[in-house]
mmCIF file of C-alpha atoms in Angstrom:
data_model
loop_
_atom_site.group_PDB
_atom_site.id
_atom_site.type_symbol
_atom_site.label_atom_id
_atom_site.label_comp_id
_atom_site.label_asym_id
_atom_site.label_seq_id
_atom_site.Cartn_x
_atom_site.Cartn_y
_atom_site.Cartn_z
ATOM 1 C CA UNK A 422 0.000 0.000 0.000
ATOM 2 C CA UNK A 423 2.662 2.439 0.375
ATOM 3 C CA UNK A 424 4.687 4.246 -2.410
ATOM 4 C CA UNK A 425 8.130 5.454 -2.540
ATOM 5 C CA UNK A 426 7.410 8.376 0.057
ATOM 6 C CA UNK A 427 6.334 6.407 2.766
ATOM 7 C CA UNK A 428 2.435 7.233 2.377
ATOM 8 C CA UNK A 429 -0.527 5.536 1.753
ATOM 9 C CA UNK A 430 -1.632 6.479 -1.311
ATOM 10 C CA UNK A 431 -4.834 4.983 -1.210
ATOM 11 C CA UNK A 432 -5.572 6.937 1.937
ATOM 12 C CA UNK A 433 -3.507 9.929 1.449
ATOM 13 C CA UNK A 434 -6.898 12.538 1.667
ATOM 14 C CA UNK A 435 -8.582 10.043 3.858
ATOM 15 C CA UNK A 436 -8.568 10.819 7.784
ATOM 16 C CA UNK A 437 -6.994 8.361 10.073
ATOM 17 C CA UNK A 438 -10.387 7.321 11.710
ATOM 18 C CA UNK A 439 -12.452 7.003 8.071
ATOM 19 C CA UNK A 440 -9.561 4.277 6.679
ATOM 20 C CA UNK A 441 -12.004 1.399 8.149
ATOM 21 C CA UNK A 442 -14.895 2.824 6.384
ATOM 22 C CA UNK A 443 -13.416 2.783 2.828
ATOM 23 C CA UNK A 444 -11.508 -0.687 3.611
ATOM 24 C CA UNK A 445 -15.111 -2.013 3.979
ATOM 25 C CA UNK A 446 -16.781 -0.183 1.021
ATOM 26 C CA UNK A 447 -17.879 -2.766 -1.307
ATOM 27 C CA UNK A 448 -16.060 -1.528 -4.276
ATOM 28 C CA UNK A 449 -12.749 -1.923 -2.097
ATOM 29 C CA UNK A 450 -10.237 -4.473 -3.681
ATOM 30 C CA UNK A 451 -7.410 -5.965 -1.688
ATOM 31 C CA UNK A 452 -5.803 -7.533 -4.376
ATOM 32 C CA UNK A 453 -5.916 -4.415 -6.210
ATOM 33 C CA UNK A 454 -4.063 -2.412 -4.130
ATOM 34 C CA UNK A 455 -1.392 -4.695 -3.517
ATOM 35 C CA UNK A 456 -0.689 -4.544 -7.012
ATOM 36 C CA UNK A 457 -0.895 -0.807 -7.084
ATOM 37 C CA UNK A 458 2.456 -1.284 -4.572
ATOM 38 C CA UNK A 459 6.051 -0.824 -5.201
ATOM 39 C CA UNK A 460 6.503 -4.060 -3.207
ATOM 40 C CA UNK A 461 8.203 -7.002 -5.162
ATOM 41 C CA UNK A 462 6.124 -10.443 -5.911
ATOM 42 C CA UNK A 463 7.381 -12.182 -2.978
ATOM 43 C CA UNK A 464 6.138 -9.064 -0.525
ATOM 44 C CA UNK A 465 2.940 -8.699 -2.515
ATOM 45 C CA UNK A 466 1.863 -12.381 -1.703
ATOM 46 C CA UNK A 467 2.937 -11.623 1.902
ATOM 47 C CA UNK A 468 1.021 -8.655 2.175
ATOM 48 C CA UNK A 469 -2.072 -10.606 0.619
ATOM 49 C CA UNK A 470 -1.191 -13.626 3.439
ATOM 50 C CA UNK A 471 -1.306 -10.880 6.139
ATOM 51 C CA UNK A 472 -4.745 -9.433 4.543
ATOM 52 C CA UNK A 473 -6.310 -12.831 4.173
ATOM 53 C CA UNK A 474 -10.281 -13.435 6.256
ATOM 54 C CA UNK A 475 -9.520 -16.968 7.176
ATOM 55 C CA UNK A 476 -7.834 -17.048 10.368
ATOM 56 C CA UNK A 477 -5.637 -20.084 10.112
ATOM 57 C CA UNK A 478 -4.145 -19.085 6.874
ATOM 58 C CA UNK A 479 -3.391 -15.458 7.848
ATOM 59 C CA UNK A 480 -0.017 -13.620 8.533
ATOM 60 C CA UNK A 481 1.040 -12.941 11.697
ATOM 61 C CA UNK A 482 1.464 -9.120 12.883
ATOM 62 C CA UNK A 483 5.695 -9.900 12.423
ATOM 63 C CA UNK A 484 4.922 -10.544 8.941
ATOM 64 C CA UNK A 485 3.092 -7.192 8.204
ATOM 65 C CA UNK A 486 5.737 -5.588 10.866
ATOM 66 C CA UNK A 487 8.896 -6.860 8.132
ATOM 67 C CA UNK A 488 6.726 -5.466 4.857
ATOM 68 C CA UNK A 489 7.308 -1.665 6.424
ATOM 69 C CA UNK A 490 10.077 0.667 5.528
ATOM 70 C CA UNK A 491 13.326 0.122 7.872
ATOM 71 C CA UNK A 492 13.407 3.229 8.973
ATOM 72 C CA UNK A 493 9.611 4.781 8.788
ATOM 73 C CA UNK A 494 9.163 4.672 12.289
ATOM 74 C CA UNK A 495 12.124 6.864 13.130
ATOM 75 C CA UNK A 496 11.480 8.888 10.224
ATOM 76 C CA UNK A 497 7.827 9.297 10.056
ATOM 77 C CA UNK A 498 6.804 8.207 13.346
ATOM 78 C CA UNK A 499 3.102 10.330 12.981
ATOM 79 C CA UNK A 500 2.645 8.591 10.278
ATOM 80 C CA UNK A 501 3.496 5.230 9.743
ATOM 81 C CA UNK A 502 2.686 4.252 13.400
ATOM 82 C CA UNK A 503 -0.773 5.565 12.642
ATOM 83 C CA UNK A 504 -1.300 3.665 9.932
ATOM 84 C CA UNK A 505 0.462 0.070 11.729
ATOM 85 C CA UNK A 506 -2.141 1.098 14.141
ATOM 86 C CA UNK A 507 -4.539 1.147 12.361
ATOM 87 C CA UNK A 508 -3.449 -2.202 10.182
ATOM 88 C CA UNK A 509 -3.444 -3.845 13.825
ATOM 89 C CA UNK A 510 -7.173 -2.293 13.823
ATOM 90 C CA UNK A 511 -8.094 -4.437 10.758
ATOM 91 C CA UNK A 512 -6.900 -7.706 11.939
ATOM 92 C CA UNK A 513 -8.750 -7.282 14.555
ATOM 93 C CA UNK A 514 -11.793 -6.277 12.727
ATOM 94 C CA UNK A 515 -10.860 -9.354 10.014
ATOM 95 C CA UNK A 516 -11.114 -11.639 13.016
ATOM 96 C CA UNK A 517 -14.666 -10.068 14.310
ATOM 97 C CA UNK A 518 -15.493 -10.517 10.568
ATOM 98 C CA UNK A 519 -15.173 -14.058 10.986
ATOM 99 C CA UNK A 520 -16.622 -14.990 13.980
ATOM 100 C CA UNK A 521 -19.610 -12.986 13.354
ATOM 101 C CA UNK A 522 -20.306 -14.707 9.866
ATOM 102 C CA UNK A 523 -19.581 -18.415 11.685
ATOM 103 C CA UNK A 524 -22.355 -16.707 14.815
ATOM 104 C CA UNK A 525 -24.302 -15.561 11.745
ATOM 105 C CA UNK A 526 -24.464 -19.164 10.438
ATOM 106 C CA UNK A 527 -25.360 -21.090 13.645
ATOM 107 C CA UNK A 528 -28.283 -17.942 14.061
ATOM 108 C CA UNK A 529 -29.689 -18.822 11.039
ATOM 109 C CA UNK A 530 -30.035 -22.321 11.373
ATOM 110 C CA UNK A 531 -31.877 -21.661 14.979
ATOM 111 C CA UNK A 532 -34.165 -18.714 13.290
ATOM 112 C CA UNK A 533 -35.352 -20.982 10.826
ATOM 113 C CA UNK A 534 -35.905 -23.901 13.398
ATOM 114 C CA UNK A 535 -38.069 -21.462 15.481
ATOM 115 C CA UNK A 536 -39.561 -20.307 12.409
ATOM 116 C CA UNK A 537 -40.699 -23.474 11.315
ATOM 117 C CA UNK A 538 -41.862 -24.351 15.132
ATOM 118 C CA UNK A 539 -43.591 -20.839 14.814
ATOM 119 C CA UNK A 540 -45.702 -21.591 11.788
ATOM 120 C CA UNK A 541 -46.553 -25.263 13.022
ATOM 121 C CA UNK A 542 -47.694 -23.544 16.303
ATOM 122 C CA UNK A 543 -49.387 -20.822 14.292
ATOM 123 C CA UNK A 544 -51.352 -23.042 12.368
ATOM 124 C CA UNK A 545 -52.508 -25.192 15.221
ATOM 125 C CA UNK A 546 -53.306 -22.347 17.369
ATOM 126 C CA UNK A 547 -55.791 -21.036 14.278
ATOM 127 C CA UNK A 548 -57.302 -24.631 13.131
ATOM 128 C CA UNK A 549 -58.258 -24.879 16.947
ATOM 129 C CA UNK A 550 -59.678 -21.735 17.327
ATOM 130 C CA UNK A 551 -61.604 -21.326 14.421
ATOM 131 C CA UNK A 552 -63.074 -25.056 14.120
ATOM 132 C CA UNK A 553 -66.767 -25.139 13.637
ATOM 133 C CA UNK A 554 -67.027 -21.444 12.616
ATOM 134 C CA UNK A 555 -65.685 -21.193 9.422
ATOM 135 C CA UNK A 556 -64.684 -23.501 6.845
ATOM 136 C CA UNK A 557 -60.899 -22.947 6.178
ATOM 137 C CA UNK A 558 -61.315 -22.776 2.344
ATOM 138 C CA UNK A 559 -63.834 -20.856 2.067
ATOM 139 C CA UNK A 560 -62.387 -17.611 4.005
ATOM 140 C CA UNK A 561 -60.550 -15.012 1.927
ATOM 141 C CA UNK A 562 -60.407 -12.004 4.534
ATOM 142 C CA UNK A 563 -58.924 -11.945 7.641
ATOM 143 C CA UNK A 564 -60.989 -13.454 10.582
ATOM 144 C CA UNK A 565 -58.133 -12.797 13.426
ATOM 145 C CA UNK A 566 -58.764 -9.568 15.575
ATOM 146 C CA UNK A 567 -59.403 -7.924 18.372
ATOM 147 C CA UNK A 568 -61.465 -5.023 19.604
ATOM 148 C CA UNK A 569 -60.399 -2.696 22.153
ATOM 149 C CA UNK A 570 -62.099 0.417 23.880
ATOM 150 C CA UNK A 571 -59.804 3.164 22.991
ATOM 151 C CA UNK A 572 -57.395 3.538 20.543
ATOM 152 C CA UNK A 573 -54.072 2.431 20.578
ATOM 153 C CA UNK A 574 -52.051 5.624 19.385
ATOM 154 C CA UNK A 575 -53.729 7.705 21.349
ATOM 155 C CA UNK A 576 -54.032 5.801 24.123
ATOM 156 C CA UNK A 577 -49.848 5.762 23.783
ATOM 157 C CA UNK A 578 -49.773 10.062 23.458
ATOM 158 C CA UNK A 579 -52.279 9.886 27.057
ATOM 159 C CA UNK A 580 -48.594 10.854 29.134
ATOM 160 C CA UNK A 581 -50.366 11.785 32.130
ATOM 161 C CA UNK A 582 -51.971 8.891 32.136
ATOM 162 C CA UNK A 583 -50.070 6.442 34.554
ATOM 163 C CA UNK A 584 -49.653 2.685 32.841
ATOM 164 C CA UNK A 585 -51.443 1.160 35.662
ATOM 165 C CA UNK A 586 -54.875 3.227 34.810
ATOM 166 C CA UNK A 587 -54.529 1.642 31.058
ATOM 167 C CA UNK A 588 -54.029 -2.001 32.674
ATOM 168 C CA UNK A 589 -56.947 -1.488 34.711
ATOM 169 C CA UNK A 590 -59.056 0.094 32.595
ATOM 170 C CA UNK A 591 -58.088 -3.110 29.908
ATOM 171 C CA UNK A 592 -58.691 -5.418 32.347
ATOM 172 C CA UNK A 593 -62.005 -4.229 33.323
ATOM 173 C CA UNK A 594 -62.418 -4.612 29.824
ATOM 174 C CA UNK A 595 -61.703 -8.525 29.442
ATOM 175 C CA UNK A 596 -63.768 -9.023 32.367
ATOM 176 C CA UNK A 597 -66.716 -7.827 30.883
ATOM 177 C CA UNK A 598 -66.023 -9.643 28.101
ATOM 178 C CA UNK A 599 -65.931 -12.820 30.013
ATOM 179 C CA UNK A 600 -69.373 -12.728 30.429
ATOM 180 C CA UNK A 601 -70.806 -11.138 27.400
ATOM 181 C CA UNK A 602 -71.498 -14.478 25.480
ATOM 182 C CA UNK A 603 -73.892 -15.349 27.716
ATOM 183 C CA UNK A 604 -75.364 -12.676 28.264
ATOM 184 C CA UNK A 605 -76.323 -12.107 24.626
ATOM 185 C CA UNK A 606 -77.546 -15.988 24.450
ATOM 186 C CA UNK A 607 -79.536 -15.318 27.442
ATOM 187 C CA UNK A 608 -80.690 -11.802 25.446
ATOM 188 C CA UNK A 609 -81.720 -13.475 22.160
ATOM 189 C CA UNK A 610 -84.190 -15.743 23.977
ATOM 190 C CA UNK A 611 -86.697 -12.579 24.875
ATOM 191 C CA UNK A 612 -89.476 -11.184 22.998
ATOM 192 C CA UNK A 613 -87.356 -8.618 21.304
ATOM 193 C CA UNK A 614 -83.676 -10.106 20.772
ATOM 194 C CA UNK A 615 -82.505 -7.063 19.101
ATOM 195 C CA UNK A 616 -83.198 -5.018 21.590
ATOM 196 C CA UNK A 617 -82.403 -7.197 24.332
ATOM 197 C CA UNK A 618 -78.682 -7.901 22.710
ATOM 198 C CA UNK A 619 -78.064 -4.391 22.398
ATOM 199 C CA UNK A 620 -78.692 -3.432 25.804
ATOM 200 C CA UNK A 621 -76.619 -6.432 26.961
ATOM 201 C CA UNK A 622 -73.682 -5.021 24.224
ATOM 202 C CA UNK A 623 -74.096 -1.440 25.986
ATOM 203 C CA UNK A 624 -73.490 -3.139 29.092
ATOM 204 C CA UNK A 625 -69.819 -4.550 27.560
ATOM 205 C CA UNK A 626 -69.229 -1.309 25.694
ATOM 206 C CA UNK A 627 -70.561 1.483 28.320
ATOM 207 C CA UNK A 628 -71.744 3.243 25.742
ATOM 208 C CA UNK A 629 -68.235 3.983 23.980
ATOM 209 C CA UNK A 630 -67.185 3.157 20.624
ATOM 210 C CA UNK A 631 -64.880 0.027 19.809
ATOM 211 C CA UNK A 632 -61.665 -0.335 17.911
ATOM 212 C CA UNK A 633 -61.103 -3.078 15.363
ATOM 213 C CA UNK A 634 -57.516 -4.079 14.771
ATOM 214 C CA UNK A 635 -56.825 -7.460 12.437
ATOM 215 C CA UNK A 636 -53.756 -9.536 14.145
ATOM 216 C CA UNK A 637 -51.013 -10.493 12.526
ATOM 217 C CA UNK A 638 -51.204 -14.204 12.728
ATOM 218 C CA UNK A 639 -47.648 -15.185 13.172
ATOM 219 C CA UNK A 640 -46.381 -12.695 15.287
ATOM 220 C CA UNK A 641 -50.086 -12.303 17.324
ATOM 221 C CA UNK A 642 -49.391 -8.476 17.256
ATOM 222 C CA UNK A 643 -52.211 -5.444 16.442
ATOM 223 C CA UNK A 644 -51.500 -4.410 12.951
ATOM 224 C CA UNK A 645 -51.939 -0.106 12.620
ATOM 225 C CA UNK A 646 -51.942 1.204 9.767
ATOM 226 C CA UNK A 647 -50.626 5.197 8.020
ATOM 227 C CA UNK A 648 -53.803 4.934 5.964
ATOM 228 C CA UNK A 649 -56.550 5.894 8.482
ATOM 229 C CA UNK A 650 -58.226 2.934 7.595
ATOM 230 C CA UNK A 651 -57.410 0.370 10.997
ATOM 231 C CA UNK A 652 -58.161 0.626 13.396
ATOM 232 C CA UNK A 653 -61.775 0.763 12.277
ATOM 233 C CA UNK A 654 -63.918 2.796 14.539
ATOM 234 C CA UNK A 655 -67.139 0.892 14.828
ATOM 235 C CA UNK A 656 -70.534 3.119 16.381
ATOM 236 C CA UNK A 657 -71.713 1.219 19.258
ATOM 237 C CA UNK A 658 -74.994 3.285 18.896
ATOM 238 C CA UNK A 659 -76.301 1.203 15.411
ATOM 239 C CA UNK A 660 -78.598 -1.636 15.463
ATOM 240 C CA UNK A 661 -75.744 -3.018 12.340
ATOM 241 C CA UNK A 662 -73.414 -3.057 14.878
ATOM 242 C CA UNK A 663 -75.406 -5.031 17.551
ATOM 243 C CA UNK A 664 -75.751 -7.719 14.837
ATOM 244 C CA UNK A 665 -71.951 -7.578 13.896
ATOM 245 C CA UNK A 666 -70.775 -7.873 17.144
ATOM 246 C CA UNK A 667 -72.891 -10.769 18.276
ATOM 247 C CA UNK A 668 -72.904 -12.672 15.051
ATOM 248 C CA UNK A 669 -69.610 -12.562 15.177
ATOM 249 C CA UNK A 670 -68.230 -12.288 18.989
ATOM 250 C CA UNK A 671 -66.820 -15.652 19.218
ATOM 251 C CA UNK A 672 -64.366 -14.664 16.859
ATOM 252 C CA UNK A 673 -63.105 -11.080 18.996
ATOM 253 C CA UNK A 674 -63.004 -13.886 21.988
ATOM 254 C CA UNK A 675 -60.710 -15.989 19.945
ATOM 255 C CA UNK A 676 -58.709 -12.796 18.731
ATOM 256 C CA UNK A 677 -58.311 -12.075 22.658
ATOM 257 C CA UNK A 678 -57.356 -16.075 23.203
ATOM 258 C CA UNK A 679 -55.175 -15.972 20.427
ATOM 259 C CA UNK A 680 -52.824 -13.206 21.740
ATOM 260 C CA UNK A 681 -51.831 -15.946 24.924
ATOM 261 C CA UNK A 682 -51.566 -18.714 22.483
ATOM 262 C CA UNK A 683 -49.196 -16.774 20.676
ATOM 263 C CA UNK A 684 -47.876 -15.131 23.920
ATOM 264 C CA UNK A 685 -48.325 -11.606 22.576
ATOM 265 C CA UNK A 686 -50.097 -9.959 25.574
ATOM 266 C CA UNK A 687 -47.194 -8.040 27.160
ATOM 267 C CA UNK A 688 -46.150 -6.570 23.596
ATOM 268 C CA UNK A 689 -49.395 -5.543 22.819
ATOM 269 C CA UNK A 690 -49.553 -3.783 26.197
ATOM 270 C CA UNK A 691 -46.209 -2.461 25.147
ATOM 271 C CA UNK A 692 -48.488 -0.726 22.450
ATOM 272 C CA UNK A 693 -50.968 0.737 24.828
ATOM 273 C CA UNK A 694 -47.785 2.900 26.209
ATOM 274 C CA UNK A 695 -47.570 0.138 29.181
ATOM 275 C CA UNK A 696 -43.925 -0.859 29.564
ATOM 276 C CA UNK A 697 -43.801 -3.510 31.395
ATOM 277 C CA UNK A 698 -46.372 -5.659 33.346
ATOM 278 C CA UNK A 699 -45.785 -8.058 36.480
ATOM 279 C CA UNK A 700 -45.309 -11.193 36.687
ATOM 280 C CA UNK A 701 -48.931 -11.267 39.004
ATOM 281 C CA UNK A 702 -50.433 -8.956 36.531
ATOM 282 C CA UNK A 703 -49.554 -10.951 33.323
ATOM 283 C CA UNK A 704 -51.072 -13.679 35.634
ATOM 284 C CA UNK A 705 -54.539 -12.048 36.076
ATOM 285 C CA UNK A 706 -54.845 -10.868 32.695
ATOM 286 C CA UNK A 707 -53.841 -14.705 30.895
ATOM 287 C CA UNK A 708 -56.563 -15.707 33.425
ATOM 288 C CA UNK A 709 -59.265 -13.849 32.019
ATOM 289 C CA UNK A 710 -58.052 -14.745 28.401
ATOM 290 C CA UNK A 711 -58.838 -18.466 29.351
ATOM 291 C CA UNK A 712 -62.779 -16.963 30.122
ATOM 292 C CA UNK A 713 -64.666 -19.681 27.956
ATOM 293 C CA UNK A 714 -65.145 -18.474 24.974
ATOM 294 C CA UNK A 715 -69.049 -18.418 23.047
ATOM 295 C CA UNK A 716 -69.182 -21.808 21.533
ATOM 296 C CA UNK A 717 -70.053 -23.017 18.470
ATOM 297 C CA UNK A 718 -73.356 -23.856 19.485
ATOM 298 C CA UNK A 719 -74.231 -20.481 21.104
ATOM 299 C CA UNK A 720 -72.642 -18.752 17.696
ATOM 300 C CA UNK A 721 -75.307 -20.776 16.387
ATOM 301 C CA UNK A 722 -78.654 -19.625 18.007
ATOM 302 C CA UNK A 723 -77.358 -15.981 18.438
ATOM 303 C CA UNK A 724 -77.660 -15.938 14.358
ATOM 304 C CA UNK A 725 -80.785 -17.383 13.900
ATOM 305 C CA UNK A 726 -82.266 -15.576 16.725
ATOM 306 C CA UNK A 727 -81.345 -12.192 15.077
ATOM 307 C CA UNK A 728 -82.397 -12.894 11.479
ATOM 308 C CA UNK A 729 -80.259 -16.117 10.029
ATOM 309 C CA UNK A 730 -82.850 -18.942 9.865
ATOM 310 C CA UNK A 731 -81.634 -21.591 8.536
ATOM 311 C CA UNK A 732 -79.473 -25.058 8.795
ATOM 312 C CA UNK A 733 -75.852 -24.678 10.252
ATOM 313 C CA UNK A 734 -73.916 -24.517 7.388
ATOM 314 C CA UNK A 735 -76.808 -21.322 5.819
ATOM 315 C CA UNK A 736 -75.698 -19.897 9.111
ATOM 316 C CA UNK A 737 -71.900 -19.692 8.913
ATOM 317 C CA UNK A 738 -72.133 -18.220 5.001
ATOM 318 C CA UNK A 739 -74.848 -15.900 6.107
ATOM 319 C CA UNK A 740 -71.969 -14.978 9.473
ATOM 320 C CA UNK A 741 -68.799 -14.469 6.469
ATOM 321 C CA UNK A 742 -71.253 -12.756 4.292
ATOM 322 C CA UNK A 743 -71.917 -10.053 7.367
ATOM 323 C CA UNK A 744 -67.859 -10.130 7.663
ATOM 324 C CA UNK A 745 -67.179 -9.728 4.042
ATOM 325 C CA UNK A 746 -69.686 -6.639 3.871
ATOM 326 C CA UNK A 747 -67.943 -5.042 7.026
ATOM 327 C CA UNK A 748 -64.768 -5.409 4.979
ATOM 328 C CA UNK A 749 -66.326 -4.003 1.523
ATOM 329 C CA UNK A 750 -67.851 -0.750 3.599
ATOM 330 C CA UNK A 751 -64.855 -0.119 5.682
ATOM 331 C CA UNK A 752 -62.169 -1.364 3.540
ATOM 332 C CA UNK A 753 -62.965 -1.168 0.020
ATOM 333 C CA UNK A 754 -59.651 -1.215 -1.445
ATOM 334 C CA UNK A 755 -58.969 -4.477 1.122
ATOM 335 C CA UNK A 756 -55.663 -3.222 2.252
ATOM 336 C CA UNK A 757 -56.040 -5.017 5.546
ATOM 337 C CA UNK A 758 -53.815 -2.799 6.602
ATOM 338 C CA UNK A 759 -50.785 -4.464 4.893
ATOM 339 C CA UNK A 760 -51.686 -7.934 5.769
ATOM 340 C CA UNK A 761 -51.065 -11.157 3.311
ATOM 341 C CA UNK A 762 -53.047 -14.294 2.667
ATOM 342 C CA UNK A 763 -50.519 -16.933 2.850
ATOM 343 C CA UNK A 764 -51.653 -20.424 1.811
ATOM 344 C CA UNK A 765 -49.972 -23.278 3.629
ATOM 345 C CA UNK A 766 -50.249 -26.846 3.502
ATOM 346 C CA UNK A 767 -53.376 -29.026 3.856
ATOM 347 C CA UNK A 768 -56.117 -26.082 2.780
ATOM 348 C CA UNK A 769 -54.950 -23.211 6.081
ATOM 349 C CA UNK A 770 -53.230 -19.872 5.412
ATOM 350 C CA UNK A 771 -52.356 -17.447 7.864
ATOM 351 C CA UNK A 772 -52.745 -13.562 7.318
ATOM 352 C CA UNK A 773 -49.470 -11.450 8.257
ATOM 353 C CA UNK A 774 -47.100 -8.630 6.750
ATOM 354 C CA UNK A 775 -44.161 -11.159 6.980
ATOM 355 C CA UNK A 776 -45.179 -12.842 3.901
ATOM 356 C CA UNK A 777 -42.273 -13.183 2.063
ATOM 357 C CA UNK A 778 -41.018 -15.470 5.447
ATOM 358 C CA UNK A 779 -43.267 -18.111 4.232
ATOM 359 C CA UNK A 780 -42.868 -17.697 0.710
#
C-alpha cells in the first residue's frame, strides 16, 4: 500500500479514523491495491497472506511488521505508526469478521428452526380456534382480531396517564367480556332479541365506541396502519353493529385467546404505552383470556335468533357474508392494513405482513 514516500496512497486525503470505512466499502479491492504497490512479488503475496479473512491461513502481525520501511518509524513516526495502528485495527476487525459470519451461520439455522416451530404452532393455534365457525377454504379475509375500547395511538400520546390506569381500565375490559357471550344468548331468547342484545352489548361497551384491529397471525401483534383505515372505529350506537358484534363475537373472543396462544399480551400492552407488566399482573390478565369463549353452538342460536334462519352450514355463510360486507364498507380497497393471505399446507393460510417469510 505504500509508495516510494512512505504514504498511503490509497488513503492519502482520507482521515486516520475514516480508513475502516473505505476498507469495507464494497467496491474496495485488496488484491488491487497490492498490485498498485512498489513491493516485489514475494512481498505482494505476503502482504495478501497478512490481509487474508480466514484465520488459520493469515499472517502474523511480524509478517506485516517486516513489509514496512526500515526506517519509517524513526522517520515518520506520525505517520506510519498511525497507519500500523490502524493495520493492527483491521486484523482485529478481520477476526470479528469471521466470527460474526460463523455466529451468523449457527443464528440462522436456529431462526429458521423457530420459524418453522412458529408456523406449526401458528397453524394449530388457528385450526383450533376457528373449528366449527368457518370452513378454512372458504375464508378469503382476515378473521383474526381484536377489539379494544380506545385507541391504541392515542391511548400511547395519554402521558399523564399512569400505565397502571390503562391495565386497569383493559382489564375491566376482558372481564366484561368474560361474560358477554352469555349474556347475549340469554338476550336473544326474549321477545325482542334485538333489543335485548343491544342493551346487553351497551353493558360490555358502556356506551363507547370500539376499535377493530386485524392480528397479525404469526407474530399475534395489532397491525396499525398510516392509511386511516385500521383501526376501524365501529358506532356502538347502530342496530348493524349489535348484529356484527354478536354474530360474530366468538371470533373477537378468539382474537383475545389468540394473543396468549401466541404469547403476545405483554407486547401488545407495550403498544398501549404500558412498559412492562408483572409477573402477578400478566397472571390475572392470561386468566381472564382463558374466560370460555361463546361456543359453536351459542354462535349458532345468536344468528338465527337475530335474522339467520336456517341449517348450520346457511348460518356460517350468512356470518362471512356479514364479515365480508364489514370489509367491503370499511375497507374497500382491502388493504387489511398491509396484511397477506398466505396459503400453507393441507387447505390453512395465515394472514401477516411477513409474507415473504413463508414464501
Amino acid at each position: 500500500l505504500f509508495g516510494k514516500s512512505d504514504v498511503l496512497r490509497e488513503f492519502l486525503h482520507v482521515p486516520d479514523d475514516k480508513i475502516l470505512d473505505v476498507i469495507a466499502a464494497p467496491g474496495f479491492s485488496f488484491h488491487a491495491s497490492i498490485a498498485a504497490t512498489e513491493l516485489s512479488p514475494s512481498k505482494q503475496a505476503r502482504l495478501a497472506k497478512c490481509l487474508e479473512i480466514e484465520p488459520t491461513k493469515r499472517g502474523t502481525l511480524d509478517d506485516l511488521r517486516s513489509l514496512l520501511p526500515p526506517t519509517s518509524t524513526i522517520v515518520r513516526p506520525s505517520g506510519v505508526t498511525r497507519v500500523y495502528d490502524a493495520m493492527t485495527r483491521v486484523h482485529s476487525s478481520l477476526e470479528g469478521i469471521h466470527m460474526d459470519v460463523q455466529s451468523g451461520l449457527r443464528l440462522n439455522a436456529e431462526v429458521l428452526a423457530m420459524t418453522q416451530a412458529t408456523l406449526a404452532k401458528v397453524v394449530e393455534t388457528k385450526v383450533d380456534l376457528m373449528r366449527g365457525i368457518f370452513e378454512a377454504t372458504e375464508v378469503a379475509v382476515p378473521t383474526s382480531f381484536i377489539v379494544l375500547p380506545f385507541h391504541m395511538a392515542d391511548q400511547r400520546q395519554q402521558t399523564l396517564q399512569p400505565p397502571a390506569t390503562t391495565v386497569k381500565k383493559t382489564m375491566g375490559f376482558l372481564q366484561r367480556m368474560k361474560f358477554v357471550g352469555a349474556n347475549i344468548v340469554a338476550a336473544v331468547k326474549e321477545s325482542n332479541p334485538l333489543a335485548a342484545t343491544k342493551a346487553a352489548l351497551d353493558g360490555f361497551t358502556q356506551g363507547q365506541p370500539m376499535y377493530l384491529y386485524l392480528l397479525d397471525e404469526v407474530t399475534g401483534a395489532p397491525v396499525e396502519d398510516n392509511a386511516g383505515i385500521y383501526p376501524i372505529k365501529i358506532d356502538t350506537a347502530s342496530d348493524a353493529y349489535t348484529k356484527f358484534m354478536a354474530t360474530n363475537l366468538p371470533l373477537f373472543q378468539r382474537g383475545f385467546k389468540f394473543l396468549k396462544m401466541a404469547n403476545a399480551v405483554a407486547g401488545v400492552f407495550q403498544s398501549f404505552g404500558v412498559p412492562t407488566l408483572s409477573n402477578d399482573t400478566l397472571g390475572e390478565i392470561e386468566s381472564l383470556l382463558d374466560a370460555p369463549v361463546s361456543s359453536v353452538q351459542d354462535f349458532n342460536v345468536v344468528q338465527k335468533a337475530l335474522g339467520n334462519e336456517g341449517p348450520v352450514h346457511a348460518v356460517r355463510g350468512a356470518a362471512l357474508r356479514d364479515l365480508e360486507r364489514f370489509y367491503a364498507e370499511n375497507d374497500p380497497n382491502k388493504t387489511f392494513a398491509g396484511l397477506a393471505r398466505v396459503p400453507l399446507e393441507h387447505g390453512q393460510a395465515v394472514w401477516t405482513k411477513d409474507d415473504a417469510r413463508w414464501q
